[in-house]
Amino acid sequence: MSIATRIDQGILAIGFDRIDKKNAITAAMYQTMADALRAAESDSAVRVIVIEGKPEIFTAGNDLEDFMKRPPTQGSDGAQPPVFQFLHAISHATKPVVASVSGAAVGIGTTLLLHCDLVYASDTAKLSLPFSQLGLCPEAASSLLLPRLMGYQRAAEKLLLGEAFSAQEAFAIGLVTKVLPVGELSDYVRQQAAKLAALPASSLRETKRLMKGDDVAAVAKKMAEEGEVFRRMLVAPEAKEAFTAFFEKRKPDFSKFD
Ligand code: COA
């Protein structure tokens, strides 16, 4: 199983469970997560959602083989690709979403955090947005939310260079709620989630709705705009060179592209 889900005492845990591939996310995994988030909306047994990885790694982001062989396209029935269903579900979740991040959180592993309410990271967490290194562009409304969160110039460094940054830096720029020693992370997340699960669901729902306000529509609009560019760039030669280089364990050569 690549995504493990369980409901216990009001907490739905959604866990990346594909450690041999560094928890890289396939279309099937996005679909499982999207379905779990949607089901949680109408399940009164779920009061809070926790998204977690493994102590060694949160996720290596989108599966690069999937990107190459099965780029996300709309189904013949008009259904959105699983990754967009997941992003829609997490950005519209009305119940609190808590992230537990340890080790690398690459690409969507970092951008999904922009849609979580509480983000707890271990001191070993390394976040990165390597879209430009892959010949791609930002997704998950990160081109809107990151500059807003940390200021344009700091966001530009993260999105243009795509270099990894520490949990401490993520905390300083407001992307992470609290940094904990790696051995304490999962217990702390459980405690915080249990506190939320014990609070009145209506208060949490209304608080979240009031804080997000008009942003929900702006985020959806930006995601659609990014999605269009992203899909085009995914099948362009720059991305092909980047993905091939990753699997050939060499540096990509972008010098031949304008
Ligand atoms: N998609 C598909 N497979 C991936 C993957 C990904 N995003 N990330 C890692 N893997 C696979 C590797 O191909 C390798 O498979 P193999 O054992 O069959 O050769 C295995 O997972 C281990 O990866 P490896 O790179 O050896 O691990 P590492 O500990 O040295 O590095 C990362 C970990 C996450 C830093 C590195 O794997 C990485 O940079 N991955 C790509 C991240 C990425 O670009 N994601 C897309 C963002 S949009």
Short mmCIF file of C-alpha atoms in Angstrom, two decimals, residues 44 46-48 94-96 193-208:
data_model
loop_
_atom_site.label_atom_id
_atom_site.label_comp_id
_atom_site.label_asym_id
_atom_site.label_seq_id
_atom_site.Cartn_x
_atom_site.Cartn_y
_atom_site.Cartn_z
CA SER A 44 -18.70 12.77 11.46
CA VAL A 46 -13.43 12.47 11.40
CA ARG A 47 -12.79 15.73 13.26
CA VAL A 48 -9.21 16.40 12.19
CA THR A 94 -13.38 22.42 6.07
CA LYS A 95 -11.86 20.33 8.89
CA PRO A 96 -8.45 21.14 10.37
CA ALA A 193 -4.57 16.66 16.79
CA ALA A 194 -6.29 15.15 19.84
CA LYS A 195 -6.80 18.67 21.25
CA LEU A 196 -8.44 19.74 17.99
CA ALA A 197 -10.58 16.58 17.89
CA ALA A 198 -11.96 17.45 21.33
CA LEU A 199 -13.00 21.00 20.38
CA PRO A 200 -16.40 21.89 18.91
CA ALA A 201 -16.26 21.04 15.20
CA SER A 202 -18.50 24.02 14.36
CA SER A 203 -16.05 26.49 15.95
CA LEU A 204 -13.11 25.03 14.07
CA ARG A 205 -15.05 25.03 10.81
CA GLU A 206 -16.19 28.65 11.16
CA THR A 207 -12.75 29.85 12.33
CA LYS A 208 -11.07 28.24 9.37
#
